[in-house]
């Protein structure tokens, strides 16, 4: 059997002009993940990232700790949904300087999106799920028996894969997506009988003071 870890990126710069970069805390979260892997003697045979800057920065910080990882590949199929237009379509004028208020609007907007209640969106939930699962099958097939892989991505794609493996639909996706911790890991076993979700949203490498959701 092979093993695949899905890693949510470190804390990004929400509320700034460039969300798609890690904060200082996000860098520290990513380093702590790498240190935990090093302490456990774990390193991947296959490494993949989405195309977003925060995916790359998380991968670099985590993998550089290990020192022996031979680079990584990129697949934009692992990119996050474009959530800001969804929030604006659902609740125009939602401020970006109130993380808790934005999170509430985000959860409501994405739930409406999964029910196809928002018009004029560039990517439907069905299309988003399809591209993520295509990317998942591609990397799962590349890992191979007895090998390990890691994907650095975002909460939305991880929730798609987890909900799919659990046999759930959009409602489960919404609940999983809302609970995702930055740099958490989700573990999947890749066996001859199929793919099995072993753990979700693990973040034991983080002290309580470093746990963030956005």
Coordinates of C-alpha atoms in Angstrom, one line a residue:
X1 CA 0.0 0.0 0.0
X2 CA 1.0 3.6 -0.6
X3 CA 0.3 6.6 1.7
X4 CA -0.6 10.1 0.7
X5 CA -0.7 13.2 2.9
X6 CA -2.7 16.3 2.0
X7 CA -1.4 19.4 3.7
X8 CA -3.3 22.7 4.0
X9 CA -1.0 25.7 3.5
X10 CA 0.2 27.8 6.4
X11 CA -1.6 30.9 7.4
X12 CA -1.9 33.3 4.5
X13 CA -2.1 37.1 4.6
X14 CA -5.8 37.6 4.9
X15 CA -7.0 41.2 4.9
X16 CA -3.9 42.5 3.0
X17 CA -3.3 43.5 -0.6
X18 CA -1.7 40.1 -1.3
X19 CA -3.6 37.3 0.4
X20 CA -1.5 34.7 -1.5
X21 CA 1.6 34.7 0.7
X22 CA 2.3 33.3 4.1
X23 CA 2.4 35.3 7.2
X24 CA 5.3 35.0 9.7
X25 CA 3.1 32.6 11.6
X26 CA 2.3 30.7 8.5
X27 CA 6.1 30.2 7.9
X28 CA 6.5 29.0 11.5
X29 CA 3.6 26.6 11.1
X30 CA 5.2 25.1 8.0
X31 CA 8.6 24.8 9.6
X32 CA 7.1 23.1 12.6
X33 CA 5.4 20.6 10.3
X34 CA 8.8 19.9 8.7
X35 CA 10.4 19.5 12.1
X36 CA 7.7 17.0 13.1
X37 CA 8.3 15.0 10.0
X38 CA 12.1 15.0 10.6
X39 CA 11.6 13.9 14.2
X40 CA 9.5 11.0 13.0
X41 CA 11.9 10.0 10.3
X42 CA 9.3 10.6 7.6
X43 CA 10.0 12.0 4.1
X44 CA 7.9 11.7 0.8
X45 CA 8.9 9.9 -2.3
X46 CA 6.5 12.1 -4.3
X47 CA 5.7 15.8 -3.6
X48 CA 3.1 17.9 -5.4
X49 CA 1.9 21.5 -5.0
X50 CA -0.9 23.5 -6.3
X51 CA 0.0 26.6 -8.4
X52 CA -0.6 29.2 -5.7
X53 CA 2.2 31.0 -4.0
X54 CA 1.1 29.9 -0.5
X55 CA 1.3 26.3 -1.6
X56 CA 4.8 26.7 -2.8
X57 CA 5.9 28.6 0.3
X58 CA 4.5 26.0 2.6
X59 CA 6.2 23.2 0.6
X60 CA 9.6 24.9 0.6
X61 CA 9.5 25.7 4.4
X62 CA 8.4 22.1 5.3
X63 CA 10.5 20.1 2.9
X64 CA 13.7 22.2 3.3
X65 CA 13.8 20.9 6.9
X66 CA 14.1 17.4 5.6
X67 CA 16.9 18.2 3.2
X68 CA 16.7 15.1 1.1
X69 CA 13.6 15.7 -0.9
X70 CA 14.3 16.0 -4.6
X71 CA 12.0 18.9 -5.5
X72 CA 8.3 18.8 -6.2
X73 CA 5.8 18.9 -9.1
X74 CA 2.9 21.3 -9.7
X75 CA -0.7 20.7 -10.6
X76 CA -3.1 23.6 -10.7
X77 CA -5.9 21.0 -10.2
X78 CA -5.1 21.4 -6.5
X79 CA -5.8 25.1 -6.5
X80 CA -8.3 26.6 -4.1
X81 CA -11.8 27.7 -5.2
X82 CA -11.9 31.5 -5.9
X83 CA -13.8 32.3 -2.7
X84 CA -13.8 36.1 -2.6
X85 CA -16.2 36.5 -5.6
X86 CA -18.5 34.0 -4.0
X87 CA -18.6 36.0 -0.8
X88 CA -19.2 39.2 -2.7
X89 CA -22.0 37.6 -4.7
X90 CA -23.6 36.3 -1.5
X91 CA -23.0 39.2 0.8
X92 CA -21.8 42.3 -1.1
X93 CA -19.6 44.6 0.9
X94 CA -18.4 42.0 3.4
X95 CA -15.4 43.7 5.1
X96 CA -12.0 41.9 4.9
X97 CA -10.7 43.4 8.2
X98 CA -13.0 41.3 10.4
X99 CA -11.8 37.7 10.1
X100 CA -14.6 36.3 12.2
X101 CA -17.3 38.2 10.3
X102 CA -15.7 37.2 7.0
X103 CA -15.5 33.5 8.1
X104 CA -19.2 33.6 8.8
X105 CA -20.0 35.0 5.4
X106 CA -17.5 32.6 3.8
X107 CA -19.3 29.5 5.3
X108 CA -22.7 30.8 4.2
X109 CA -21.5 31.8 0.7
X110 CA -19.8 28.5 0.0
X111 CA -22.8 26.6 1.2
X112 CA -25.0 28.5 -1.2
X113 CA -22.4 27.8 -3.9
X114 CA -22.6 24.1 -3.4
X115 CA -26.4 24.3 -3.9
X116 CA -25.9 26.2 -7.1
X117 CA -27.7 29.3 -5.7
X118 CA -25.1 31.8 -6.8
X119 CA -25.2 33.1 -10.3
X120 CA -22.3 34.3 -12.5
X121 CA -19.6 32.3 -10.8
X122 CA -16.6 31.2 -12.8
X123 CA -16.5 27.7 -11.5
X124 CA -19.4 25.6 -10.1
X125 CA -19.0 23.3 -7.1
X126 CA -19.5 20.4 -9.4
X127 CA -16.7 21.5 -11.7
X128 CA -14.4 22.3 -8.8
X129 CA -14.9 18.9 -7.3
X130 CA -14.3 17.2 -10.6
X131 CA -10.9 18.9 -11.2
X132 CA -9.7 18.2 -7.7
X133 CA -10.6 14.5 -7.9
X134 CA -8.9 14.3 -11.2
X135 CA -5.7 15.8 -9.6
X136 CA -6.1 13.4 -6.7
X137 CA -6.3 10.3 -8.9
X138 CA -3.3 11.4 -10.8
X139 CA -1.1 11.8 -7.8
X140 CA -2.5 8.7 -6.1
X141 CA -1.6 6.7 -9.1
X142 CA 2.0 8.1 -9.2
X143 CA 2.8 7.2 -5.5
X144 CA 2.9 3.5 -6.0
X145 CA 3.0 0.6 -3.6
X146 CA 5.1 1.0 -0.5
X147 CA 5.8 4.7 -1.3
X148 CA 4.7 7.9 0.3
X149 CA 3.5 11.2 -1.3
X150 CA 2.5 14.6 -0.1
X151 CA 0.4 17.4 -1.7
X152 CA 0.5 21.0 -0.5
X153 CA -2.9 22.5 -1.3
X154 CA -5.8 24.4 0.4
X155 CA -8.7 23.5 2.6
X156 CA -11.3 23.3 -0.2
X157 CA -9.6 20.6 -2.2
X158 CA -8.7 18.6 0.9
X159 CA -12.4 18.7 1.9
X160 CA -13.4 17.5 -1.5
X161 CA -11.2 14.5 -1.3
X162 CA -12.2 13.7 2.3
X163 CA -15.9 14.1 1.6
X164 CA -15.6 11.9 -1.5
X165 CA -13.8 9.1 0.4
X166 CA -16.4 9.2 3.2
X167 CA -19.2 9.0 0.7
X168 CA -20.6 12.4 1.6
X169 CA -21.9 15.3 -0.5
X170 CA -21.8 19.1 -0.4
X171 CA -23.1 19.3 3.2
X172 CA -20.2 17.2 4.5
X173 CA -17.8 19.2 2.3
X174 CA -19.0 22.4 3.9
X175 CA -18.5 21.1 7.4
X176 CA -15.0 19.7 6.7
X177 CA -13.9 22.8 4.9
X178 CA -14.9 25.1 7.8
X179 CA -12.9 23.1 10.3
X180 CA -9.5 23.0 8.5
X181 CA -6.5 24.1 10.4
X182 CA -3.5 25.7 8.7
X183 CA -0.7 23.2 7.9
X184 CA -3.0 20.3 9.1
X185 CA -2.4 17.0 7.4
X186 CA -5.0 14.5 6.1
X187 CA -3.8 10.9 5.6
X188 CA -5.0 8.5 2.9
X189 CA -3.9 4.9 2.4
X190 CA -3.8 3.9 -1.3
X191 CA -4.5 0.2 -1.5
X192 CA -5.4 -2.3 -4.2
X193 CA -9.0 -2.2 -2.9
X194 CA -9.2 1.6 -3.2
X195 CA -8.4 4.7 -1.3
X196 CA -9.1 5.0 2.5
X197 CA -9.2 8.1 4.6
X198 CA -7.2 7.3 7.8
X199 CA -7.1 10.7 9.5
X200 CA -8.3 14.2 8.9
X201 CA -7.1 17.7 9.9
X202 CA -4.2 16.5 12.2
X203 CA -2.2 19.3 13.7
X204 CA -0.4 17.9 16.6
X205 CA 2.8 19.6 15.4
X206 CA 1.4 23.0 16.4
X207 CA 1.2 24.5 19.9
X208 CA -2.3 25.7 20.7
X209 CA -1.2 29.3 20.3
X210 CA -0.3 28.7 16.7
X211 CA -3.5 27.0 15.6
X212 CA -5.3 29.2 13.0
X213 CA -8.2 28.6 10.6
X214 CA -7.6 31.6 8.3

